[in-house]
Coordinates of C-alpha atoms and ligand atoms in Angstrom, one line a residue:
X365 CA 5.4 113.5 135.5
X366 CA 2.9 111.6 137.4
X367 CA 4.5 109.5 140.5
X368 CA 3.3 106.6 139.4
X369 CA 5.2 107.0 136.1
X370 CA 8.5 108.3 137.4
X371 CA 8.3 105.1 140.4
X372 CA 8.0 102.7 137.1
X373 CA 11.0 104.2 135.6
X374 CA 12.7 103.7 138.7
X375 CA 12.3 100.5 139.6
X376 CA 13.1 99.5 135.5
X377 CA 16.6 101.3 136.4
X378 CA 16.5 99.4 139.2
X379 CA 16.0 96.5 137.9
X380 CA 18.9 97.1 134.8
X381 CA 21.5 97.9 137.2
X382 CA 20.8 95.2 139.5
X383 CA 21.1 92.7 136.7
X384 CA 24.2 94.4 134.5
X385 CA 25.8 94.3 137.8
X386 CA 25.3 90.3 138.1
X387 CA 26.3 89.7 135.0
X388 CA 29.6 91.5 135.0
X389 CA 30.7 89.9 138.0
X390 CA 29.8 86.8 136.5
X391 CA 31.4 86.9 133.1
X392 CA 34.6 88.4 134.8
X393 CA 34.5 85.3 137.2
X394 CA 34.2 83.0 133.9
X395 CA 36.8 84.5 132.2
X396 CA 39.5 85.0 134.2
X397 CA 39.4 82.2 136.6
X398 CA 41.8 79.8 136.7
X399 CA 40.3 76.8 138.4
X400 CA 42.5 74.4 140.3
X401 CA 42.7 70.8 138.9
X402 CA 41.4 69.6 142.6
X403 CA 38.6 72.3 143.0
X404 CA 36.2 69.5 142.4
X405 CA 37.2 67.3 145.3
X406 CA 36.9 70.3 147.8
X407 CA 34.2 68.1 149.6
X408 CA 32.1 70.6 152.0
X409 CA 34.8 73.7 151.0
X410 CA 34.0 73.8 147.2
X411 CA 32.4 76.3 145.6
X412 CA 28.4 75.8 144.2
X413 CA 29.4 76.6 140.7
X414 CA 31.7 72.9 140.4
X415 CA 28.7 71.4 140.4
X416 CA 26.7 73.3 138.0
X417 CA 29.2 74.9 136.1
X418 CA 27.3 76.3 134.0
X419 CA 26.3 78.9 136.3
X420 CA 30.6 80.1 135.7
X421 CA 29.3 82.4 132.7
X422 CA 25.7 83.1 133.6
X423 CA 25.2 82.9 137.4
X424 CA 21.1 83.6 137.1
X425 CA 20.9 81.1 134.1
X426 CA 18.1 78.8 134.8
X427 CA 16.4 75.5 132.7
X428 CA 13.0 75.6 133.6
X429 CA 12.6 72.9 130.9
X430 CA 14.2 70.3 133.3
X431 CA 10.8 70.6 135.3
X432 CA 8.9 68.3 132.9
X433 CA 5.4 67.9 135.2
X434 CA 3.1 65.3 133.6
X435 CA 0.4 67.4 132.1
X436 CA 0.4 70.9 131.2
X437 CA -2.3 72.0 133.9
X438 CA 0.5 70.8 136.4
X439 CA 0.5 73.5 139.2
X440 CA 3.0 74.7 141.6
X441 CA 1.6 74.8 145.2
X442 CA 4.1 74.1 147.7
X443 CA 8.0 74.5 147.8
X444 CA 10.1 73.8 150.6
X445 CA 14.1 74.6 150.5
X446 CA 16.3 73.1 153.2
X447 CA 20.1 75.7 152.4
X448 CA 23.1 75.3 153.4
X449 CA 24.8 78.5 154.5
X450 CA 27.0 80.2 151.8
X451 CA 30.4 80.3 151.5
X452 CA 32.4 81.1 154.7
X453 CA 35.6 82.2 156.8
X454 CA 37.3 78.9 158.2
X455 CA 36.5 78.5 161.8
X456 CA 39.3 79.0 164.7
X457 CA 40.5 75.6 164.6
X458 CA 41.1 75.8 160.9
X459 CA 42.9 78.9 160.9
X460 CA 45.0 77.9 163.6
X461 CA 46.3 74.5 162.0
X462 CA 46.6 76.9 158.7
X463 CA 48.9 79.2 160.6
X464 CA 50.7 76.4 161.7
X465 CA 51.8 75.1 158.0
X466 CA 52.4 78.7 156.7
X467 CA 54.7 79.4 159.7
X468 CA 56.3 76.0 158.3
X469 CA 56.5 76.9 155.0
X470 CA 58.4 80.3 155.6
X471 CA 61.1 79.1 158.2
X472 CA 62.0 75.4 156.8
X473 CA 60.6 75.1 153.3
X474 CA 64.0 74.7 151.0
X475 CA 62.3 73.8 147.6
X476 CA 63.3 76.1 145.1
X477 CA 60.1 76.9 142.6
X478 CA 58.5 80.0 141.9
X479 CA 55.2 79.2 143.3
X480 CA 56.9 78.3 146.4
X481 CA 58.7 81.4 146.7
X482 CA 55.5 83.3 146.1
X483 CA 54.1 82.0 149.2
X484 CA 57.2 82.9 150.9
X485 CA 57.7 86.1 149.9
X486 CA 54.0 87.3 148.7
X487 CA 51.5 85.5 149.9
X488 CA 50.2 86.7 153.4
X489 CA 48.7 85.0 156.0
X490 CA 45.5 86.7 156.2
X491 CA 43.3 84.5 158.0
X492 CA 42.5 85.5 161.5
X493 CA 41.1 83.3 164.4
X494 CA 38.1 86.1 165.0
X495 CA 36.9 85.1 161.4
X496 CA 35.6 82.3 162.9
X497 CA 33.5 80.8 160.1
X498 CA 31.1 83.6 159.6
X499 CA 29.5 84.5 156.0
X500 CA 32.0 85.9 153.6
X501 CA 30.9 87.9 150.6
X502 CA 30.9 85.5 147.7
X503 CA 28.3 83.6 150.5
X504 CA 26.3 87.0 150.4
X505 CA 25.7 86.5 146.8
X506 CA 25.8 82.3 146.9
X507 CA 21.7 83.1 148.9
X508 CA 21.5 86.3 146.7
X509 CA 21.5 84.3 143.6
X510 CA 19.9 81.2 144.5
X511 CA 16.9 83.1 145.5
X512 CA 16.9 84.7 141.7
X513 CA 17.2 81.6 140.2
X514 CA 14.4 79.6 142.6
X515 CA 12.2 82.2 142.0
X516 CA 13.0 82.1 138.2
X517 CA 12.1 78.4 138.1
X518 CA 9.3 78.4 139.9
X519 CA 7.5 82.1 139.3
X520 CA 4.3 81.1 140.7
X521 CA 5.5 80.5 143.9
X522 CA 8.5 82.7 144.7
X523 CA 6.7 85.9 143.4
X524 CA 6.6 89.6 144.6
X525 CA 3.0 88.4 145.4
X526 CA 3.7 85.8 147.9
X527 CA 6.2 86.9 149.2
X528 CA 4.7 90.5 150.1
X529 CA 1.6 87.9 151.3
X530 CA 3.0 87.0 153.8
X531 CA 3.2 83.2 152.2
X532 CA 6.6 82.7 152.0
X533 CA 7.9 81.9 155.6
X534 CA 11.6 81.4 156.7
X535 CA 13.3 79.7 158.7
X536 CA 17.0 79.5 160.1
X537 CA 19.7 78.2 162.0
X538 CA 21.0 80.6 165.1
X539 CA 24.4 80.4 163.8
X540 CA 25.5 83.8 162.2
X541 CA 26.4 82.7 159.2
X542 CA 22.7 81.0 158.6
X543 CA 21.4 84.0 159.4
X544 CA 23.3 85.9 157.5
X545 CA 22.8 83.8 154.6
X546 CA 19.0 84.0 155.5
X547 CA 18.7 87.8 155.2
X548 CA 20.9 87.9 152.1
X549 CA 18.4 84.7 150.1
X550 CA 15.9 87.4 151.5
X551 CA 17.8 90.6 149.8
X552 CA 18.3 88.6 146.7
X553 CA 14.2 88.7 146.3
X554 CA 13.9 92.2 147.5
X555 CA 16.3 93.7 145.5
X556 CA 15.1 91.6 142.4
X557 CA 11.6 93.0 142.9
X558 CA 13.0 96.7 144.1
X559 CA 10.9 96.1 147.5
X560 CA 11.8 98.7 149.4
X561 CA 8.2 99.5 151.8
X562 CA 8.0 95.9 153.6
X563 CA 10.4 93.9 155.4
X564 CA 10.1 90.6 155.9
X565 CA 10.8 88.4 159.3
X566 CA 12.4 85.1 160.1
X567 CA 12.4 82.4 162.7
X568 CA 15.3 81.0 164.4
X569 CA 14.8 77.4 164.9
X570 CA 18.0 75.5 166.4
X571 CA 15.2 72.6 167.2
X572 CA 14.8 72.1 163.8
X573 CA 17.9 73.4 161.7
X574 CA 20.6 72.0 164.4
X575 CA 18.8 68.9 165.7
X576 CA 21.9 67.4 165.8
X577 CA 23.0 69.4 168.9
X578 CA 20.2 68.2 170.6
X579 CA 19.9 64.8 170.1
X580 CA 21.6 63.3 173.0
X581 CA 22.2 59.6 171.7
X582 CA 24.1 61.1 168.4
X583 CA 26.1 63.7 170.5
X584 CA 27.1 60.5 173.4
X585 CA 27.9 57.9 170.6
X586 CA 29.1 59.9 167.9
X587 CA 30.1 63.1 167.5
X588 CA 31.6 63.2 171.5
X589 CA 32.8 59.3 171.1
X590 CA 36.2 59.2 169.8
X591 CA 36.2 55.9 168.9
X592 CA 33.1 56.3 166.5
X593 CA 35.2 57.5 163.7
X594 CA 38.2 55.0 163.9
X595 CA 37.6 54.5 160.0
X596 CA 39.0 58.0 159.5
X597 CA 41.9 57.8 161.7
X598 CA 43.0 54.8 160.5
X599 CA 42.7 56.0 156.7
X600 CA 44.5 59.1 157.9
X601 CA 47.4 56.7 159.1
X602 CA 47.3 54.5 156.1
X603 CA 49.3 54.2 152.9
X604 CA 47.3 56.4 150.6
X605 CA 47.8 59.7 152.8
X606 CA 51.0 58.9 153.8
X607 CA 52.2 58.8 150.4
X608 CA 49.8 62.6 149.9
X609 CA 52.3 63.6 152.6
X610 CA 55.2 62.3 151.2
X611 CA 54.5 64.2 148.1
X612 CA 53.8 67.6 149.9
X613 CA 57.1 67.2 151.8
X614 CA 59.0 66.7 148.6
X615 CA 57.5 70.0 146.9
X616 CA 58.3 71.6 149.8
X617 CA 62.0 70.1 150.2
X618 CA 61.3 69.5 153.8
X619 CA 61.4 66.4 155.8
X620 CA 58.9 63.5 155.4
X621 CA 58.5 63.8 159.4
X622 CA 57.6 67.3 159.1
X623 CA 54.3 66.8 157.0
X624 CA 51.7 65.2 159.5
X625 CA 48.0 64.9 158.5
X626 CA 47.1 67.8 159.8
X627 CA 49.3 69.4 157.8
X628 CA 48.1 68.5 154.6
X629 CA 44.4 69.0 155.9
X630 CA 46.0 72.6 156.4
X631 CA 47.1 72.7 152.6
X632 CA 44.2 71.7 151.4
X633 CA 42.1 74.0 153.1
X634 CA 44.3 77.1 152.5
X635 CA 44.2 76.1 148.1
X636 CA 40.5 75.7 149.0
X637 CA 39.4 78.8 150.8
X638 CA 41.7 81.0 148.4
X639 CA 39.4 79.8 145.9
X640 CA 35.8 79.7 147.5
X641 CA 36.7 83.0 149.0
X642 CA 38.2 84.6 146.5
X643 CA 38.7 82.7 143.4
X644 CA 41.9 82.4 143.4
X645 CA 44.1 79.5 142.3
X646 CA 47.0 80.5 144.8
X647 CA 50.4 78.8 145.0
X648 CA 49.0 76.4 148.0
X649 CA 47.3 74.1 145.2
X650 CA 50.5 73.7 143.8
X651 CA 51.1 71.2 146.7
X652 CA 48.6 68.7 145.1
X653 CA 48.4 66.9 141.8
X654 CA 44.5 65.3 140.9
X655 CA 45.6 62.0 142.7
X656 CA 46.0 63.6 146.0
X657 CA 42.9 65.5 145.7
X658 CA 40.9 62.4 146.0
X659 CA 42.8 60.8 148.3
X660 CA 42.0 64.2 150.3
X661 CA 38.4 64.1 149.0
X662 CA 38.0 60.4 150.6
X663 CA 39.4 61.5 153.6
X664 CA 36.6 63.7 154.2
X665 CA 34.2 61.9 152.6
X666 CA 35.1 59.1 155.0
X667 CA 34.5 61.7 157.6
X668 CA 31.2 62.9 157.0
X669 CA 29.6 58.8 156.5
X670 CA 30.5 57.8 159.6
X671 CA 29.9 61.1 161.7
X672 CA 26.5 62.0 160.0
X673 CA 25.5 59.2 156.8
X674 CA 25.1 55.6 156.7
X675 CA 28.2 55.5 159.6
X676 CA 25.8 54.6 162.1
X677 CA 21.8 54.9 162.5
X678 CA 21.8 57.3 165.0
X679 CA 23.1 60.2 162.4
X680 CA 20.0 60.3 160.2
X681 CA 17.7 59.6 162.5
X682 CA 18.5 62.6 164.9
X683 CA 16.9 64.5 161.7
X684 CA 13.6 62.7 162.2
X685 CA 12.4 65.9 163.8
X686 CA 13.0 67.9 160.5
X687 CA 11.8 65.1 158.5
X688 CA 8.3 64.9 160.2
X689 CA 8.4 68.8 159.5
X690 CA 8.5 68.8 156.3
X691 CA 6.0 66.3 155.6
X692 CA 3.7 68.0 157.4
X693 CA 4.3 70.7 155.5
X694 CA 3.3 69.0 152.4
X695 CA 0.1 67.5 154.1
X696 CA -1.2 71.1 155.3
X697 CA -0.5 72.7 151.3
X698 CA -1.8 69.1 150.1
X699 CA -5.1 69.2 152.1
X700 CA -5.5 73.2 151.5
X701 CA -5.5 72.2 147.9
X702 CA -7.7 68.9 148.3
X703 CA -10.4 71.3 150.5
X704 CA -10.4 73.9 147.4
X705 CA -8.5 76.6 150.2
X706 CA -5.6 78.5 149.0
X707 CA -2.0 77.0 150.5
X708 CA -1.2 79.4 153.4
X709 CA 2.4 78.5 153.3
X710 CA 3.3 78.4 149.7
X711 CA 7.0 78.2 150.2
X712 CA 9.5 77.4 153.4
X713 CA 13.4 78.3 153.4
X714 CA 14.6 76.6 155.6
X715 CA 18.7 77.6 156.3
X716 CA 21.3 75.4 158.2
X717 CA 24.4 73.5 157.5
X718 CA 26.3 71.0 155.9
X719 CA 25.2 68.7 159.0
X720 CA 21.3 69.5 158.5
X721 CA 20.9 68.0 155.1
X722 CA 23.4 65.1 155.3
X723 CA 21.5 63.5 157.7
X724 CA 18.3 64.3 156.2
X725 CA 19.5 63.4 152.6
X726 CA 20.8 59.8 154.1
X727 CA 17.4 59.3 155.9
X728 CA 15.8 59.7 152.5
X729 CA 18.0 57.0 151.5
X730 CA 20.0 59.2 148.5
X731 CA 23.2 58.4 147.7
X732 CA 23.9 54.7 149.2
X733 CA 26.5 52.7 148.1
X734 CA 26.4 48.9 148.3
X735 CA 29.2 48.9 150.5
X736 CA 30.4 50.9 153.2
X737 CA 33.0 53.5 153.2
X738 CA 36.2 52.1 155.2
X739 CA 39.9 53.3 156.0
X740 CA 40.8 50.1 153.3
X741 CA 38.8 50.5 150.2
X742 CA 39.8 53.5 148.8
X743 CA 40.5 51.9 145.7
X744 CA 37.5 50.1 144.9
X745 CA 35.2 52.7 146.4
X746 CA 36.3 55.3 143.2
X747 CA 33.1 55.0 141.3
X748 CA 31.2 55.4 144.7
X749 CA 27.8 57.7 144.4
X750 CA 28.3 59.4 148.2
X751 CA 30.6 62.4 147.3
X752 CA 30.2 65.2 149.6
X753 CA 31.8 67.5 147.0
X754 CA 29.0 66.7 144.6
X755 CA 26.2 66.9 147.7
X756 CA 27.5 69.6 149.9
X757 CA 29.1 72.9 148.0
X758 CA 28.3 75.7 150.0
X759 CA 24.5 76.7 149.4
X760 CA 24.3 73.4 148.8
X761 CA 19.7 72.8 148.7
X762 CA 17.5 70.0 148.9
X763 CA 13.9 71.6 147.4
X764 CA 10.5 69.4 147.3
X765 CA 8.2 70.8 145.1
X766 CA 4.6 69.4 145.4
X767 CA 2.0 69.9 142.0
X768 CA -1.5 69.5 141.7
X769 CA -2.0 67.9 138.5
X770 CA -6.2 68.4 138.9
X771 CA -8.4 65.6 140.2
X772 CA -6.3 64.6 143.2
X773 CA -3.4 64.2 141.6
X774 CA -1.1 65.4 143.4
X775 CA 3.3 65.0 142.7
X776 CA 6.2 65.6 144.5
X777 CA 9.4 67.0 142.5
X778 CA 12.7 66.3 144.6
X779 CA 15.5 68.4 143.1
X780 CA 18.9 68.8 144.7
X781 CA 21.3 71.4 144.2
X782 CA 18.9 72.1 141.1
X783 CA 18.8 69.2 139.3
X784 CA 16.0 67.1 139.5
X785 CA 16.8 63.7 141.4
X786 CA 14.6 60.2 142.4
X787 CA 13.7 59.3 145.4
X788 CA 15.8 56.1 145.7
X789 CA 13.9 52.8 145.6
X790 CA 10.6 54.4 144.5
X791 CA 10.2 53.1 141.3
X792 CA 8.1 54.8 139.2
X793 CA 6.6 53.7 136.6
X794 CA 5.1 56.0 134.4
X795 CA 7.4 59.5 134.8
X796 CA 10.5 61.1 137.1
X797 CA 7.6 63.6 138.8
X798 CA 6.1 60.4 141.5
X799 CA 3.0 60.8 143.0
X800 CA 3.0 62.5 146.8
X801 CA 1.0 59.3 147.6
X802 CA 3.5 57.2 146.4
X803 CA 6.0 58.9 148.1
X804 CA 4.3 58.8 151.5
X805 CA 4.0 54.9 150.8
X806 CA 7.6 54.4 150.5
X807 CA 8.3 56.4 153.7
X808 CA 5.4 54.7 155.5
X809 CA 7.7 53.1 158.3
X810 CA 9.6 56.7 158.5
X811 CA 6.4 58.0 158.7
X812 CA 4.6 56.6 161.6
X813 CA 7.4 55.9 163.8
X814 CA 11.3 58.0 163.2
X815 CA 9.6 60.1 166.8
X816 CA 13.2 62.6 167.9
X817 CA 12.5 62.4 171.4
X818 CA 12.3 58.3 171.2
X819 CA 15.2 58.0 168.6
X820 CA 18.0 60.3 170.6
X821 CA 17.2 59.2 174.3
X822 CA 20.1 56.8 175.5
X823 CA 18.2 54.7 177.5
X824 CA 14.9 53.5 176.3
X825 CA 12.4 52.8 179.6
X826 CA 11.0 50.0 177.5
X827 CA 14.9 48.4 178.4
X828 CA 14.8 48.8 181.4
X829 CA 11.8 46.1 182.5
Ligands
NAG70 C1 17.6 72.3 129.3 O1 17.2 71.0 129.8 C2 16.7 70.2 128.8 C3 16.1 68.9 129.5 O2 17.0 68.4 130.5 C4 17.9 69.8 127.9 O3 17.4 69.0 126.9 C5 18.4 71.2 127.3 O4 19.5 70.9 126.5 C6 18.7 72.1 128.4 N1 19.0 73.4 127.8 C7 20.1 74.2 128.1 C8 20.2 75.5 127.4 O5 20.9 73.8 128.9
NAG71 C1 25.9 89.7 159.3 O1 25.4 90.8 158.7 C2 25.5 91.9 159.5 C3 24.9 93.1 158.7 O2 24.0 92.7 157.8 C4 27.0 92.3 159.8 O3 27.0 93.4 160.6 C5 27.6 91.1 160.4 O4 28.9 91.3 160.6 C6 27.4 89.9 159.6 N1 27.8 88.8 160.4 C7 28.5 87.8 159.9 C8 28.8 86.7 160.8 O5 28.8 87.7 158.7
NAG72 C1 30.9 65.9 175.4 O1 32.2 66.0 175.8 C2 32.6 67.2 176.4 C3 34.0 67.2 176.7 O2 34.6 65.9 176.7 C4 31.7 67.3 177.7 O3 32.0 68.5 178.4 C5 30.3 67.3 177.4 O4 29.5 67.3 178.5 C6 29.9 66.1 176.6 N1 28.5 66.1 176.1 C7 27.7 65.1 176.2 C8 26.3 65.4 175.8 O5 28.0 64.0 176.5
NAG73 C1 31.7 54.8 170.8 O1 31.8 54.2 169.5 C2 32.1 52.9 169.5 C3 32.2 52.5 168.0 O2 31.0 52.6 167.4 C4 31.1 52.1 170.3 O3 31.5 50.7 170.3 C5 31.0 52.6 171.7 O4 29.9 52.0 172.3 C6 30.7 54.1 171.6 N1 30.8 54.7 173.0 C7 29.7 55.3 173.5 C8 29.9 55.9 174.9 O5 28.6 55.3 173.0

């Protein structure tokens, strides 16, 4: 048989069993999950599948008629994908507080049902401190899959081609668990193509995927500032998560005292990472009806708008940096195109964190309430648009897509965690896919000025005349 021949076989048995082997793990996951009633209020714990659940029976399914570019001669020519890592371990901190309430639980809890006794007398305590928030498994595959389905929706541009082209670049965060996640997004394209004679690099770039580290104004006033997120505290000590805690003593027939916030944080977590990890609806949920979950959920959500959203200015403009970057991105592909070249950088993945695209998504103006998130308006805040369990699963993506439509017309396709989204305030008239010209117009002031090294000094000279 000729090699050629017998290599074509191969890669077509590749292919099969790479693709039975998907879909068994995803139809088992569909039907025998139990999901807990709080799973979609896991904020920045939840899994990527509450938010497009139909991915629970067929986790490659695609809808490539949601792309719905003007004109049929429409072309793909530049995609750029900022990732959040997949799912993960808890970090030290987590597993300690966790430790904490389970130790709880087995010496003082008195309450005498059967999903109580579980964790008692089944459930183990297997998280360990040296986890320290690295890239589980289920994350493995989160990057593995996303890749298939990217490159399913937009086959021009994540192709075996370009990618063995040397077109599609990649770019990470230095924490493990980006890179991790960057090499697996990587192996998901590989393996899908049966690539076996090339491998293909990546960049750490802490400048660009951690900017928040580095931005000295945002680490002095608000993430190192304890008073910066008073909102949070003072929710935390307010009636709606005392009464959480109340609740979670009762179930556990312990003492109100014993229950802090911390506590419940613990709770929530361990029903959280049972499930993300392992997709499991253990006994912990047990300790939370719906009600608490969104008291929980507001909690964080409290959290992440005044540490890295509309809180203060400083959180989305430390991102200026990665802002800037990505529109020049979409100049270089948009002037390749306009000077008849081919687009040297087709496609950018760009992996980093929960705290990478927050502040980039909140620069870009999506999802702003007309009033702020504060330790007193739970209540009237419940049809609020800034949910971080709907933003911020893990492998949670923010992709631009630009077109050229022929003739100069070039378009710019936001789409975030998939679905296609508008820029907010750019009204367009004509159809969801705006013009990149457009775009650039509504971002003019971002634009010119939004300079990193200006935005995140502490003391401007110009102050100091
Ligand atoms: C695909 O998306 C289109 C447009 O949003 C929608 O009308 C259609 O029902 C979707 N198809 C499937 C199978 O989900
Ligand atoms: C990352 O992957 C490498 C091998 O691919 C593995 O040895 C390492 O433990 C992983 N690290 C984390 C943090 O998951
Ligand atoms: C932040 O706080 C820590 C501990 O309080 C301190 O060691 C560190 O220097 C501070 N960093 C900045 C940039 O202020
Ligand atoms: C800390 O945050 C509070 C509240 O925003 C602010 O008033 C204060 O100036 C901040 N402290 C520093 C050192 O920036």
């Amino acid at each position: 048989m000729p090699i050629t021949v017998l290599k074509v076989i191969i890669v077509y048995i590749n292919a099969i069993g790479f693709c039975c082997c998907f879909r068994n793990d995803a139809s088992l996951v569909g039907k025998t999950a139990d999901i807990p009633a709080i799973a979609k209020y896991f904020s920045t714990k939840g899994r990527y599948e509450e938010v497009n659940p139909y991915l629970i029976d067929d986790i490659l399914a695609v809808n490539r008629s949601i792309l719905q570019p003007p004109s049929a001669q429409c072309r793909q020519i530049h995609l750029t994908a900022v990732i959040r890592h997949g799912t993960r371990y808890p970090t030290t901190k987590n597993v300690k507080k966790m430790q904490k309430l389970y130790d709880l639980v087995k010496s003082s809890a008195a309450g005498k049902d059967s999903w109580l006794r579980e964790i008692q007398t089944q459930w183990t305590m297997w998280y360990t401190e040296d986890m320290d928030g690295r890239l589980v498994q289920k994350g493995v595959n989160d990057h593995k899959h996303l890749a298939v389905r990217l490159s399913k929706l937009f086959p021009s541009l994540i192709s075996e081609e370009k990618l063995r082209g040397g077109f599609i670049k990649f770019i990470t965060s230095s924490k493990h668990r980006c890179v991790n996640s960057t090499l697996s997004f990587k192996a998901g394209l590989t393996e899908l193509w049966g690539i076996t004679d090339q491998e293909f690099d990546h960049t750490v770039n802490d400048a660009l995927m951690r900017f928040f580290d580095k931005c000295t104004k945002f680490v002095e006033e608000v993430e190192n500032n304890s008073s910066a997120l008073v909102e949070v505290d003072k929710f935390k000590q307010g009636p709606e998560m005392r009464r959480v805690q109340e609740k979670i003593a009762d179930r556990l027939g312990v003492p109100y005292s014993l229950i802090t916030d911390d506590m419940a944080e613990a709770a929530f977590y361990l029903c959280a990472y049972e499930f993300a990890i392992n997709t499991v609806n253990s006994p912990w949920c047990r300790l939370f009806d719906e009600v608490d979950g969104q008291v929980m959920e507001y909690a964080n959500d409290l959290k992440h708008y005044w540490k890295r959203a509309y809180g203060y200015d400083i959180n989305s403009k430390s991102s200026c940096i990665l802002f800037h970057d990505l529109f020049s991105r979409l100049d270089k592909a948009a002037n390749d195109v306009r000077s008849d070249q081919q687009v040297t950088e087709a496609v950018t993945i760009q992996v980093g964190h929960a705290e990478t695209l927050l502040p980039l998504l909140t620069l870009l103006g999506f999802f702003k309430d007309n009033d702020p998130l504060t330790s007193t308006n739970y209540a009237s805040q419940t049809g609020r648009s800034f949910r971080t369990s709907d933003m911020l699963p893990y492998a949670a993506n923010l992709v631009l897509v630009l077109y050229d439509c022929g003739g100069g017309d070039l378009r710019l396709q936001p789409l975030l965690n998939e679905k296609p989204v508008a820029f907010p305030g750019l009204t367009n008239k004509k159809d969801r896919m705006p013009l990149y010209q457009d775009v650039k117009d509504h971002y003019r002031e971002l634009l010119r000025g939004c300079d990193f090294e200006t935005v995140c000094q502490l003391f401007k000279h110009t102050a100091e005349v």
